[in-house]
Short mmCIF file of C-alpha atoms and ligand atoms in Angstrom, two decimals:
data_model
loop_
_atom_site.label_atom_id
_atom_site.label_comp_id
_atom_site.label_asym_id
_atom_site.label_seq_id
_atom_site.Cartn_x
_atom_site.Cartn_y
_atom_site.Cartn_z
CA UNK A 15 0.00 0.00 0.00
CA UNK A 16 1.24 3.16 -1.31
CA UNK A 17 0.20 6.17 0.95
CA UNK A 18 -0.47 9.54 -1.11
CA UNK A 19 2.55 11.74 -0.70
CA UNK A 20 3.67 14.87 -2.21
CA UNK A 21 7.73 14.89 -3.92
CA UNK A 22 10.05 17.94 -4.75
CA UNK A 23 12.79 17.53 -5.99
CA UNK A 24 15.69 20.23 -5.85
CA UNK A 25 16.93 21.85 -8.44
CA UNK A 26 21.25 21.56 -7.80
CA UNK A 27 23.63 20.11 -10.15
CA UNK A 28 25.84 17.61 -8.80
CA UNK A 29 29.18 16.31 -9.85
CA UNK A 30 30.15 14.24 -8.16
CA UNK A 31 33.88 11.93 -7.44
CA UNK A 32 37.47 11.88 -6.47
CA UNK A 33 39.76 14.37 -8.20
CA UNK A 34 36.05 16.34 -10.02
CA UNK A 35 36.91 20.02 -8.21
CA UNK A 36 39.08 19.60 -11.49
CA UNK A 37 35.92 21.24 -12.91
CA UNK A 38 35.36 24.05 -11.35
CA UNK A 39 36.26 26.62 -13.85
CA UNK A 40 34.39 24.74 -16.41
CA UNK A 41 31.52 24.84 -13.89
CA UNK A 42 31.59 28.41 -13.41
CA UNK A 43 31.70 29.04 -17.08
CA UNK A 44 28.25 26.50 -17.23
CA UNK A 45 26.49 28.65 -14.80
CA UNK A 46 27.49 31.81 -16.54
CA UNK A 47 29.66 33.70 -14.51
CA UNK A 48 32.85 34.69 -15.18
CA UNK A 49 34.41 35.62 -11.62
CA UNK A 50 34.10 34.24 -8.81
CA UNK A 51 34.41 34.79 -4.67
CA UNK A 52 35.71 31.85 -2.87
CA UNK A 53 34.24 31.41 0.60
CA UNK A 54 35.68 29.86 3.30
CA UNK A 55 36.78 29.70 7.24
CA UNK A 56 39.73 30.64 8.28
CA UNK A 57 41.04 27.22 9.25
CA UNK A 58 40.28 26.13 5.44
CA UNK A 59 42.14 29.42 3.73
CA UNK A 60 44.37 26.76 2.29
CA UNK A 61 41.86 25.28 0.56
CA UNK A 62 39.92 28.16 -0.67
CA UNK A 63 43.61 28.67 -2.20
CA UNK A 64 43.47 25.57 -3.71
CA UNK A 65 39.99 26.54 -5.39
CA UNK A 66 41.12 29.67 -6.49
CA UNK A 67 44.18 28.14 -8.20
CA UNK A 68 41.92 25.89 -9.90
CA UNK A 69 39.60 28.81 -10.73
CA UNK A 70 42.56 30.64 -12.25
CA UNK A 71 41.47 33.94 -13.69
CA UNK A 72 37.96 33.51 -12.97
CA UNK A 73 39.10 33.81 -9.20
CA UNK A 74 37.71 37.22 -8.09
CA UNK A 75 39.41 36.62 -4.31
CA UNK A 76 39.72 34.81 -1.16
CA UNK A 77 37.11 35.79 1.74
CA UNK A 78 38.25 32.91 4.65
CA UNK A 79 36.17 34.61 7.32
CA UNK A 80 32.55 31.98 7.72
CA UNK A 81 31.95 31.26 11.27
CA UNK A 82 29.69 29.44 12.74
CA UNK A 83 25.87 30.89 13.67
CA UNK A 84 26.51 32.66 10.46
CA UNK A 85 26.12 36.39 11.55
CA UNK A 86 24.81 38.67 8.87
CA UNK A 87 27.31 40.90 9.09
CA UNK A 88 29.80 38.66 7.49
CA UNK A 89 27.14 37.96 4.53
CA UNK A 90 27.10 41.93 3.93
CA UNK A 91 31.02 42.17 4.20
CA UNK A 92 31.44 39.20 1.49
CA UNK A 93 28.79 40.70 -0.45
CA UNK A 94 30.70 43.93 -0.45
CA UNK A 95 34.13 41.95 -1.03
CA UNK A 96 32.19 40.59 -3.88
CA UNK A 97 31.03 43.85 -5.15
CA UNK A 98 34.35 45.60 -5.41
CA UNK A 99 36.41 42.78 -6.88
CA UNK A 100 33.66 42.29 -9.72
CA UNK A 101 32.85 38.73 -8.68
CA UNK A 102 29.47 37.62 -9.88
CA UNK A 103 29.78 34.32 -8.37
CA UNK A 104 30.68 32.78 -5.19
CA UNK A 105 32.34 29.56 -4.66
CA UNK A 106 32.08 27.81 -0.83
CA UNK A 107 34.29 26.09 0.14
CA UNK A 108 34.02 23.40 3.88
CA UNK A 109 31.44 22.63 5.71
CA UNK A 110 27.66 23.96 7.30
CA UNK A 111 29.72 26.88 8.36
CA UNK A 112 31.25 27.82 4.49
CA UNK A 113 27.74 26.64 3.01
CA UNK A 114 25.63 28.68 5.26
CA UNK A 115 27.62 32.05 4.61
CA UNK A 116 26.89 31.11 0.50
CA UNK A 117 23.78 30.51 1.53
CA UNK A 118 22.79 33.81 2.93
CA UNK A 119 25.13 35.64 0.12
CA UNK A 120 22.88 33.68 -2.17
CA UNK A 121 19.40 34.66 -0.68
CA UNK A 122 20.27 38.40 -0.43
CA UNK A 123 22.53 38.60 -3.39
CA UNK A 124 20.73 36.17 -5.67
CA UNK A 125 24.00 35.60 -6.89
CA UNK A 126 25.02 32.05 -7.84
CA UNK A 127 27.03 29.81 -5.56
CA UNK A 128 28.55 26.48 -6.76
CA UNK A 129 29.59 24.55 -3.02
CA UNK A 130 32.55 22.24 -2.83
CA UNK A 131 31.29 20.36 0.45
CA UNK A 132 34.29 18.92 2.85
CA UNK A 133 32.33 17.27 5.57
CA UNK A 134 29.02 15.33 6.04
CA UNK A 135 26.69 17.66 6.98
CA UNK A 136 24.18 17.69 3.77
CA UNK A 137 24.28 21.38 4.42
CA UNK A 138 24.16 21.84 0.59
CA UNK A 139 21.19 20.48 -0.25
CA UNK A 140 18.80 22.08 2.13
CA UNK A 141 16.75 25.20 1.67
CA UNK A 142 16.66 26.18 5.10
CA UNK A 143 19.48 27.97 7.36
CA UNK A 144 20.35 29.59 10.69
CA UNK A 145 21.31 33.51 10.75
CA UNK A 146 22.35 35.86 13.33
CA UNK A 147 21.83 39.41 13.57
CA UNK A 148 22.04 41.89 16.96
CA UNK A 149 22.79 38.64 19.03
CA UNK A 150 19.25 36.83 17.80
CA UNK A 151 19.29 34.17 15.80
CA UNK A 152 16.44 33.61 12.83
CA UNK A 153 15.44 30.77 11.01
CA UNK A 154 15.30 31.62 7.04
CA UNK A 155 13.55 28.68 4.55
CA UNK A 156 14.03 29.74 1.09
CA UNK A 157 15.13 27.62 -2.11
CA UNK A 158 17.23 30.66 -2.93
CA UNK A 159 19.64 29.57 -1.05
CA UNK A 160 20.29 26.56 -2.73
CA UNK A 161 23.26 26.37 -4.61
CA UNK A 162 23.22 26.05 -8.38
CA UNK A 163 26.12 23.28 -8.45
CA UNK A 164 27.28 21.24 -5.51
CA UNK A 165 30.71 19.36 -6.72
CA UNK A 166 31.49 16.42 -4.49
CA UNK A 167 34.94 15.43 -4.19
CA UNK A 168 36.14 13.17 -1.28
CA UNK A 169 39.45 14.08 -1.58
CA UNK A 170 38.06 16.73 -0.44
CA UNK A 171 37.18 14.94 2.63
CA UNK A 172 40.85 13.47 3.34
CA UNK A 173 42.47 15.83 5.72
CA UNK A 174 38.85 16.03 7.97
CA UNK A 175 40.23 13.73 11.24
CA UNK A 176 38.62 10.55 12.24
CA UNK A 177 37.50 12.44 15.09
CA UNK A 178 35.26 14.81 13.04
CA UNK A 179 34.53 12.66 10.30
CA UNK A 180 32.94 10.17 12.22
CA UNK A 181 30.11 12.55 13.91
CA UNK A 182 29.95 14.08 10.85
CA UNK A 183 28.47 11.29 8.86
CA UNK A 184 26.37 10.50 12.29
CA UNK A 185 25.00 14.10 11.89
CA UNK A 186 24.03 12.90 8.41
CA UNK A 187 22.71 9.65 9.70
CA UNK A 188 20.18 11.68 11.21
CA UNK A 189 19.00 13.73 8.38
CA UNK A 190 17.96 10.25 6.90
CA UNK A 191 17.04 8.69 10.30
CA UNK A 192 13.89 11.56 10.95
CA UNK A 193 13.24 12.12 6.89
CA UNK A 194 11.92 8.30 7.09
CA UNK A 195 9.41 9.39 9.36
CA UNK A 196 8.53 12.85 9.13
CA UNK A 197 5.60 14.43 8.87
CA UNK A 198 6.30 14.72 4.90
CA UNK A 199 7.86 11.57 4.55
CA UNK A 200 7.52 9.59 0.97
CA UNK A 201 8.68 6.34 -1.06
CA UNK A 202 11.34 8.48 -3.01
CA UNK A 203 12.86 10.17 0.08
CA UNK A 204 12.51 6.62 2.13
CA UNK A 205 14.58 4.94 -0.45
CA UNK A 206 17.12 7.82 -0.12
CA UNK A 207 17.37 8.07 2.83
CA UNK A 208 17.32 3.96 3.48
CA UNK A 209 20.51 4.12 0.80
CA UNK A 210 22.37 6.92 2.02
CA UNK A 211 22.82 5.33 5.74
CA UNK A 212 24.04 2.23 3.83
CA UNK A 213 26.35 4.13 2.27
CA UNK A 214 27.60 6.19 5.54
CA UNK A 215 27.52 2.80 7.62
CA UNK A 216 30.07 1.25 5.01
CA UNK A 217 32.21 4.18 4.68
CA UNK A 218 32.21 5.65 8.25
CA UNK A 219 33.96 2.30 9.62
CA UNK A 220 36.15 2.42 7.04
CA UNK A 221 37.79 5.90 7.37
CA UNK A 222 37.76 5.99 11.16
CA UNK A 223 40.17 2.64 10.94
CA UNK A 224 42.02 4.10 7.96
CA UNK A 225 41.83 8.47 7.42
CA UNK A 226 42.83 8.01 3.42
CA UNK A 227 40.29 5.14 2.58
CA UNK A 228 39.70 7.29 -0.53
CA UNK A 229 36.72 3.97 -1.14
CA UNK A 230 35.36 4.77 2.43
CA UNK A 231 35.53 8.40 1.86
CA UNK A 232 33.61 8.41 -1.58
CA UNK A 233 30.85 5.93 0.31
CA UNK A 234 30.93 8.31 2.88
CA UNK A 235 30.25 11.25 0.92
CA UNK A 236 28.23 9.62 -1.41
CA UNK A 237 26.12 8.84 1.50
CA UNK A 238 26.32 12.14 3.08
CA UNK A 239 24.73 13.82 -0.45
CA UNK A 240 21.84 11.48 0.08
CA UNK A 241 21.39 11.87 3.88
CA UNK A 242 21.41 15.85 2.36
CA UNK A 243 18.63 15.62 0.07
CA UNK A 244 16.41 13.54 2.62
CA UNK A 245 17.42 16.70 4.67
CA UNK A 246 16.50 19.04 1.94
CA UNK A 247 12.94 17.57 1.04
CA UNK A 248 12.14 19.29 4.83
CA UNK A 249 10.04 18.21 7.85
CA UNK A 250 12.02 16.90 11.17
CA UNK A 251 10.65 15.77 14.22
CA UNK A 252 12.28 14.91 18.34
CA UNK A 253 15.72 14.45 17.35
CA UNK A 254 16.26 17.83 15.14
CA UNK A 255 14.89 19.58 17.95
CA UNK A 256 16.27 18.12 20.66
CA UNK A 257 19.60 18.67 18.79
CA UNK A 258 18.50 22.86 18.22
CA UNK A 259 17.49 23.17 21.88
CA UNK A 260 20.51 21.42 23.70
CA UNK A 261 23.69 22.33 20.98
CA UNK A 262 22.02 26.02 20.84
CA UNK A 263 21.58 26.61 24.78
CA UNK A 264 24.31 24.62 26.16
CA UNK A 265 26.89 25.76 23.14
CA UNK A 266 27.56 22.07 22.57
CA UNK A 267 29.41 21.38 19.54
CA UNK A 268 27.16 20.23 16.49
CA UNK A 269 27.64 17.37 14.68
CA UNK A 270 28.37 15.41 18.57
CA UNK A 271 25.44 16.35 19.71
CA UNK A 272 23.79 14.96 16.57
CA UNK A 273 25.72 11.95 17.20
CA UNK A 274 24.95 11.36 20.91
CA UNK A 275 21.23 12.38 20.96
CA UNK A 276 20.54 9.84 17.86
CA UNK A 277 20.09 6.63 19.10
CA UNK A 278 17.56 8.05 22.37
CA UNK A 279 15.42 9.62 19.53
CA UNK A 280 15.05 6.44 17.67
CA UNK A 281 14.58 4.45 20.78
CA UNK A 282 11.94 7.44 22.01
CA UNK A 283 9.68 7.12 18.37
CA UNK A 284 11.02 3.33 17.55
CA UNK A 285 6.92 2.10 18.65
CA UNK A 286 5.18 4.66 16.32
CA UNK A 287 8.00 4.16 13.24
CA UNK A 288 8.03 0.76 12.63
CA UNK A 289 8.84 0.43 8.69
CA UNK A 290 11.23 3.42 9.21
CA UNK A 291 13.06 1.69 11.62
CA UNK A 292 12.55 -1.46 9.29
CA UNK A 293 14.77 0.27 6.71
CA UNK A 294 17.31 1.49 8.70
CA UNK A 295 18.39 -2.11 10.22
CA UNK A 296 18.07 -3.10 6.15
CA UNK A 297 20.38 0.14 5.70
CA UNK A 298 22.94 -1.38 8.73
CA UNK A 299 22.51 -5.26 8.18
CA UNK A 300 20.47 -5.04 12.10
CA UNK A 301 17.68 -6.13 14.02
CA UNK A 302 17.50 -2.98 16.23
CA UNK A 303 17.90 0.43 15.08
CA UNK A 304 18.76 2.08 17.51
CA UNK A 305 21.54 -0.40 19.00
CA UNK A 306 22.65 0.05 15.60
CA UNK A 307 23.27 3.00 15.42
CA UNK A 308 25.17 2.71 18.90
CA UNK A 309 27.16 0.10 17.40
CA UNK A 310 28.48 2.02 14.54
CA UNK A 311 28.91 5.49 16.96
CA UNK A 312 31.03 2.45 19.15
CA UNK A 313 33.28 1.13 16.12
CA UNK A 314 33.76 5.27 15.11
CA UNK A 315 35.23 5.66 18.46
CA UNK A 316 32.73 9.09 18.69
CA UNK A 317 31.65 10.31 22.47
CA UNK A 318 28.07 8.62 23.55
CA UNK A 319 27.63 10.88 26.80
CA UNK A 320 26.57 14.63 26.82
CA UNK A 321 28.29 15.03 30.06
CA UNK A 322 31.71 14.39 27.85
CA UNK A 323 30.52 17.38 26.15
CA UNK A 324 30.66 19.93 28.92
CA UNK A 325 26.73 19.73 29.20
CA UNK A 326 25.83 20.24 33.08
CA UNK A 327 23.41 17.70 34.59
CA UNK A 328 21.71 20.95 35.84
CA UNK A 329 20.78 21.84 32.92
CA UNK A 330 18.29 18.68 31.67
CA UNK A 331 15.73 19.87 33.39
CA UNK A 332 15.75 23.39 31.09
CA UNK A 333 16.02 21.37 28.36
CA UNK A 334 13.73 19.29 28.66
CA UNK A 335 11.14 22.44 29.30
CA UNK A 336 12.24 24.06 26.06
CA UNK A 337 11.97 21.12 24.06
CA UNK A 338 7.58 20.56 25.03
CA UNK A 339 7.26 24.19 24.65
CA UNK A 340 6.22 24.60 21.53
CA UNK A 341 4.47 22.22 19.49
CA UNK A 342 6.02 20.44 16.84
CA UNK A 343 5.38 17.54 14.39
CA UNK A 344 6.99 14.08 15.67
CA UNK A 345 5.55 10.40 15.43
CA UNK A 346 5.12 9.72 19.24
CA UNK A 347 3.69 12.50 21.25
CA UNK A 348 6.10 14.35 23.40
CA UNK A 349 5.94 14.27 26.87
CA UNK A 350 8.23 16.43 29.20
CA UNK A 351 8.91 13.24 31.21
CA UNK A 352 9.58 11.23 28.58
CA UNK A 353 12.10 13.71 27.05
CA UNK A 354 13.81 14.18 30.56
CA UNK A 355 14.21 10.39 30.63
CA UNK A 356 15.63 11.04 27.32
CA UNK A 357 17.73 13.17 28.05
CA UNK A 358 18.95 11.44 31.06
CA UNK A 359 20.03 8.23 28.97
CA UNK A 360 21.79 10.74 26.22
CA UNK A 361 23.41 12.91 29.66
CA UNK A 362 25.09 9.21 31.26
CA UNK A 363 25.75 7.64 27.35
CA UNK A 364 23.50 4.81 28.54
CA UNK A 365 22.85 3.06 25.13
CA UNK A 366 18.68 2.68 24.72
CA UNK A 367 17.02 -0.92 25.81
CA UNK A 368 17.16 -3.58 23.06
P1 NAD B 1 31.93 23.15 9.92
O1 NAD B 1 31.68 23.60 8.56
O2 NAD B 1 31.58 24.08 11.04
O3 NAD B 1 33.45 22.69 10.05
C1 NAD B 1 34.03 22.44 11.33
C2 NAD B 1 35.52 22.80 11.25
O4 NAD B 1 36.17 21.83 10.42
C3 NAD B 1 35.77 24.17 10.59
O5 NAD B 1 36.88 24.74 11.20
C4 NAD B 1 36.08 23.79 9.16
O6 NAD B 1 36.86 24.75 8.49
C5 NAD B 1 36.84 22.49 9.36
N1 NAD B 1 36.79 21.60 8.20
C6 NAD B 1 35.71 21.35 7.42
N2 NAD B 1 36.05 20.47 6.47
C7 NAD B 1 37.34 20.14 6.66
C8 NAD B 1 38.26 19.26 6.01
N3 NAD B 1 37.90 18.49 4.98
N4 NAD B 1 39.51 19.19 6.48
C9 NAD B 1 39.91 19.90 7.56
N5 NAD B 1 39.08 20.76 8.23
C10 NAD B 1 37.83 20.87 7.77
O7 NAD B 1 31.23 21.75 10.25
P2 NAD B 1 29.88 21.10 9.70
O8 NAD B 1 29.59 20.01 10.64
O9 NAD B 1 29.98 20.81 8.27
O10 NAD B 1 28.81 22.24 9.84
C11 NAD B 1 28.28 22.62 11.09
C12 NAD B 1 27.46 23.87 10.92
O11 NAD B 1 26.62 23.76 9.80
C13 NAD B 1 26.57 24.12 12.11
O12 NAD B 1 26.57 25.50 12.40
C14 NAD B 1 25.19 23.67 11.66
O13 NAD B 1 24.16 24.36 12.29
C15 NAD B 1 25.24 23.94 10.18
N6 NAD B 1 24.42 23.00 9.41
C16 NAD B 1 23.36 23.51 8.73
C17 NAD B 1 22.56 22.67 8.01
C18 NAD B 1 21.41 23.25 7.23
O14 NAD B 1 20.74 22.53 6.51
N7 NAD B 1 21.18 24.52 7.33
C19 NAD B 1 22.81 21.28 7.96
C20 NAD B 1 23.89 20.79 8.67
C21 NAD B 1 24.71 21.67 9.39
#
């Protein structure tokens, strides 16, 4: 039985393999443009060099200066950057942090952005993003901000460490996890979604044992782009917002906090999710989803315990209260006591009952 369902499907070109930022100029000239800004952080200046290089003289400049919360402010000073070195293009460069800066260049600009992605995040491929401005952060949804060509290269990916990579692709995980049974869900995102954890649980292993598995890298960021679209086609539940409430208030870093809140979101909505959770032990070769996703966030070597992320134990109960607050869609209804059990388990890093 097919339910009725409703599909869109995003508009980005993707290219997509080891040694493909080759075509980057010739991508830039496809789109149009003829100079371009390269965006990065700072930490990644060397590689929006490397981009530039490969841009040759369509490389308008280097703005390294994304940082996290994306703060308009730096959107308006790249825009400007932009403006006086006669770039009418941007190239990003890295990870949620580089894409979200081209994504807010992109929605007030409506200047073209081709994204180089060099983590797991699936940042890319969503139309919705995180801004700050005068200390208060805003929620923007807008297929603006979607860039027009996403190249994925996982040697790209190489010099991100284990220790990253590896909550990373958990982060991405999770995109898939809660598109399988979100409000919105379909049979095109499900088998998406169901494919890109495959992907991420054969690759993830692989480069935490080994950093230059270039084969467990391209899974992984094969996987990633799919966990990214599942993202993209909209509509989380519990775990996205536990994830917003307790990174955002506690400052907790983002892609661990994805990883460690996971499993005690599954194990919270396994009851009302049955064939999602169906497809993700078909995804992980497991009879329980969420010890399987324990299991692979055990063989990554990635932390399991908000307390190892400076979270205090104070501070569950606050969390708990903003997360029943508001009203939002999830599977199983949300109960502050059952999120404060929740959030006990995720607190300690005791993995969910079989
Ligand atoms: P990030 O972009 O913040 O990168 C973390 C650090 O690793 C940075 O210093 C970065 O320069 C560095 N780095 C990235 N790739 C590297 C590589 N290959 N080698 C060496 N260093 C590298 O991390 P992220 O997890 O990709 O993104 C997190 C941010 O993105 C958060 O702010 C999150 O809210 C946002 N995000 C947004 C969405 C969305 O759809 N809007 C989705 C996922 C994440």
């Amino acid at each position: 039985m097919i339910d009725p369902f409703t599909y869109i499907g995003l508009p980005a070109r993707v290219v997509f393999g080891p040694g493909k930022r080759a075509e980057l100029a010739a991508e830039v000239d496809r789109i149009g443009a003829r100079k371009a800004l390269v965006i990065s952080t700072p930490e990644q200046r060397s590689d929006a060099e490397m981009a530039a290089e490969l841009l040759g003289d369509r490389a308008a400049g280097i703005h390294a200066k994304a940082i996290m919360h994306t703060p308009m402010e730096t959107v308006h000073e790249a825009r400007q950057m932009a403006a006086e070195l006669g770039a009418d293009c941007y190239v990003t460069v890295g990870g949620g942090t580089a894409i979200g800066l081209g994504k807010g260049i992109a929605l007030e600009s409506e200047k073209p952005v081709i994204a180089l992605p060099t983590t797991y995040a699936g940042s890319e491929m969503s139309t919705i993003q995180g801004f700050t401005e005068d200390g208060v952060k805003t929620t923007r949804l807008d297929d603006r901000m979607l860039p027009k060509t996403v190249i994925y290269d996982p040697e790209l990916t190489l010099s991100l460490p284990p220790s990253y990579s590896g909550p990373s692709g958990m982060n991405a995980i999770a995109h898939a996890v809660e598109a399988l049974y979100a409000e919105h869900a379909n049979p095109i995102i499900s088998m998406i979604a169901e494919e890109g954890i495959r992907a991420l649980g054969e690759g993830l292993p692989k480069i935490c044992a080994r950093p230059d598995d270039l084969e467990g890298r391209t899974y992984a960021l094969y996987g990633s782009w799919l966990c990214g679209i599942a993202l993209g086609a909209g509509g989380m539940a519990l775990h996205h917002k536990l994830c917003h409430v307790v990174g955002g208030s506690f400052n907790l870093p983002h892609a661990q906090t994805h990883t460690i809140i996971l499993p005690h979101a599954m194990a919270y909505n396994a009851s009302a999710t049955e064939a999602a959770m169906a497809r993700v032990c078909r995804a992980l070769g497991a009879d329980n989803a969420p010890n399987a996703v324990c299991d692979l966030i055990e063989t990554i070597g990635a932390p399991m315990a908000l307390k190892d992320l400076g979270m205090p134990e104070d501070g569950l109960d606050r969390a708990a209260d903003m997360a029943v607050k508001n009203p939002y869609y999830n599977p199983r209804a949300v109960t502050r006591d059952g999120i404060r059990a929740l959030l006990d388990d995720a607190w300690h890093g005791r993995r969910p009952p079989a």
